[in-house]
């Protein structure tokens, strides 16, 4: 069974202290080791400073900070990491220092310990081979700042065992990282195109193609980023850029080697001067050049199977905060234009060949297709992962259709006994893609929304009624459509991080994928109404006590819980008593009190403060959505599920046609909507 209870980090510098902070923040015990006590203390004070800043910005409470610090054990004695499940090295980028360290760790650590390197420029295999546990050795490449940037490149080398990869991915998930799986290759995935992006900027300057402000502006426009390459280098250090380009150049050829201007600037010890005016006439050629380099290199790394197109895009979006990944950018530019700008690069640099994947795609004349839903078999369990963590796995047409496809594949496989649905990254599934709704309302295509919702319902019914056991793994936040997907499964395994909520009435609509129907069957119409009206979150513990969650376990116990559930029958809607704790919520959901809430009046049957708070919360919701939601819940109570679904679907056009739905959906996440009650 996968167990990650204690992690060691070697090196308390910029990266090490940030990695330690993140691990401790996410609830895992961590040991931080450096050569001297004063370095450990420096690392601790960096962490304390950042946490204190977090308290000021109301990201953490004092109590959370205290708990986080309580999980960190600092030491200058390497043996303190002996019993860790995973030890991550973040010491100087020096081959000898790292090699000596790993030999030492190999002797000190128990046999279960996985050793990981956070190197940026060496091969993972070089250090793996220094140890007697090459199968329990992996690269874990973090991005600055590691407590804030969610991306983690997980880099197995040829001999890393499947178990080590699995445990490393679990460790990543447990400390809130979104992993991409990358081959042990120079620059891994992200730096492979990010470093040439910086380097090409300096080449364009060297050629006097444009000045710094123009190149900055073109980069920002091409990738929709906040800082251009020169400003980024000023912030992260010009020496790092030179070092990274030199290593890539040595491994991959002159195209990747640092421009003379970059080397010269480094020698001056000064930052780049960003001042000056933008020459608009030069923006397009500079953007073409950036696109040619970045998209060309991204295609080359996929050709070499360093990473998938989806992971390459995730790397750019999560790690570099680009608005779109390279392959999404290629689709936006079109394959012909992409081919043209990359051709210009391959003509300019003789050692840069046109990647095969671009030749093939050009021949089809079509955009790239992305796979956002993965299916993997493990013994007789099929794992379906919604893998769009950059959008918290939100449901849209593509996701639902790929989910349908993967579900059919798993269902039709006679070797599969149970199908587990999960989300990649920190969230399970955060609702549906709101932009899709807005776009269709604007285009007067509410029928398309109804068709999409009907397809979703059909899939959810298949999930609920499948002859295979269907299990949702609710190990993170879920909202709206995501909570409804979990509810459609025959069983739910949750970890304490799991939660559900129905925020729809706050954005002018009602939960449209059976959430109200299934909540009614679990806990009765009163609680279904209460949660639909208030949008209050249901914690995993509450969902367990209500019988909605079948098993609540710690992350390390998930595999055993899934196995156990795969073997037994679950009567998901079995009769049950609602625990006393929920009495006031049940009362609040009674028809007479719902009527009062709709009128903005506090029900007298419940404690005054609870009534007042509920009136206030419900006051921010869309009145029509509330009314229709309550009517749907009442109308479907005794119907079989398939007919209940029709009742819900029957009210969909009506709600999406309201002014409040447009107001709620189009302002979502930006400002509080102003509902008119129409
Ligand atoms: N800075 C980045 O943006 C970035 C990003 C990804 C990866 N990395 C990699 O992370 C690693 C660390 O980088 P950094 O920026 O944190 O460096 P840093 O210089 O800030 O910190 C390194 C720390 O390691 C300690 N150290 C050195 N040798 C040690 C040993 N034998 N045992 C214990 N501690 C030792 C040092 O005392 C120092 O505190 C490097 O390999 C770097 O390439 C850096």
Coordinates of N, CA and C and ligand atoms in Angstrom, one line a residue, residues 10-16 33-35 39 42 78 89-93 97-98 101 118-120 141-142 144 240, ligand 1:
X10 N 16.5 17.9 1.8 CA 17.9 18.2 2.0 C 18.2 19.5 1.3
X11 N 18.7 20.5 2.1 CA 18.9 21.8 1.6 C 17.8 22.7 2.0
X12 N 18.2 23.8 2.7 CA 17.2 24.7 3.3 C 17.3 26.1 2.6
X13 N 17.7 26.0 1.3 CA 17.8 27.3 0.6 C 16.5 27.8 0.0
X14 N 16.6 28.5 -1.2 CA 15.4 29.0 -1.8 C 14.4 27.9 -2.1
X15 N 14.8 26.8 -2.8 CA 13.9 25.8 -3.2 C 13.5 24.9 -2.0
X16 N 14.6 24.4 -1.3 CA 14.3 23.5 -0.2 C 13.3 24.0 0.9
X33 N 16.9 19.4 6.3 CA 18.3 19.2 6.7 C 19.1 20.2 5.9
X34 N 20.1 20.8 6.6 CA 21.2 21.5 5.8 C 22.5 21.3 6.5
X35 N 23.6 21.8 5.9 CA 24.9 21.4 6.5 C 25.1 22.0 7.9
X39 N 22.1 27.5 8.7 CA 21.4 27.4 7.4 C 20.0 26.9 7.6
X42 N 18.1 29.7 9.0 CA 17.7 30.7 7.9 C 16.5 30.2 7.1
X78 N 22.1 14.6 9.1 CA 21.5 13.9 8.0 C 20.7 12.6 8.4
X89 N 16.1 16.0 -2.5 CA 17.3 16.7 -2.5 C 17.2 18.1 -3.2
X90 N 17.5 19.2 -2.5 CA 17.5 20.5 -3.1 C 18.7 21.3 -2.7
X91 N 19.9 20.7 -2.9 CA 21.2 21.3 -2.5 C 21.8 22.0 -3.8
X92 N 23.0 22.5 -3.6 CA 23.6 23.3 -4.7 C 23.6 22.5 -6.0
X93 N 23.4 23.2 -7.2 CA 23.4 22.5 -8.5 C 24.9 22.2 -8.8
X97 N 28.6 17.5 -5.4 CA 27.9 17.7 -4.1 C 26.7 16.7 -4.1
X98 N 26.0 16.7 -5.2 CA 24.8 15.9 -5.2 C 25.1 14.4 -5.2
X101 N 26.1 13.4 -1.8 CA 24.9 13.4 -0.9 C 24.1 12.1 -1.1
X118 N 15.9 17.3 -7.2 CA 15.3 18.5 -7.7 C 16.2 19.2 -8.7
X119 N 17.2 18.4 -9.2 CA 18.1 19.1 -10.2 C 17.4 19.7 -11.4
X120 N 18.0 20.8 -11.9 CA 17.4 21.4 -13.0 C 18.2 21.0 -14.3
X141 N 11.0 17.8 -10.1 CA 11.5 19.1 -10.4 C 10.4 20.1 -10.1
X142 N 10.7 21.0 -9.1 CA 9.7 22.0 -8.6 C 10.0 23.3 -9.4
X144 N 9.8 27.7 -9.1 CA 9.9 28.7 -8.1 C 8.6 29.5 -8.1
X240 N 21.3 32.3 -14.0 CA 20.6 31.1 -14.1 C 20.2 30.8 -15.6
Ligands
LIG1 N1 15.9 28.3 -8.1 C1 15.1 27.8 -8.9 O1 14.3 28.4 -9.5 C2 15.1 26.3 -9.1 C3 14.0 25.6 -9.7 C4 14.0 24.2 -9.8 C5 15.1 23.5 -9.3 N2 16.2 24.1 -8.7 C6 17.2 23.3 -8.2 O2 17.1 23.2 -6.8 C7 18.4 23.0 -6.2 C8 18.5 24.0 -5.1 O3 18.5 25.4 -5.6 P1 18.3 26.6 -4.7 O4 18.0 27.8 -5.5 O5 17.4 26.3 -3.5 O6 19.8 26.8 -4.1 P2 20.3 27.5 -2.7 O7 21.7 27.8 -2.9 O8 19.3 28.6 -2.3 O9 20.2 26.4 -1.6 C9 20.9 25.3 -1.5 C10 21.0 24.9 0.0 O10 21.6 23.6 0.0 C11 22.5 23.5 1.1 N3 23.5 22.4 0.9 C12 24.5 22.4 0.0 N4 25.1 21.2 0.1 C13 24.5 20.5 1.0 C14 24.6 19.2 1.6 N5 25.6 18.4 1.2 N6 23.8 18.8 2.5 C15 22.8 19.6 3.0 N7 22.6 20.8 2.5 C16 23.4 21.3 1.5 C17 23.1 24.9 1.2 O11 23.6 25.2 2.5 C18 21.9 25.8 0.8 O12 21.2 26.2 2.0 C19 19.4 23.1 -7.3 O13 19.7 21.8 -7.7 C20 18.6 23.9 -8.4 O14 19.1 23.6 -9.7 C21 16.2 25.5 -8.6

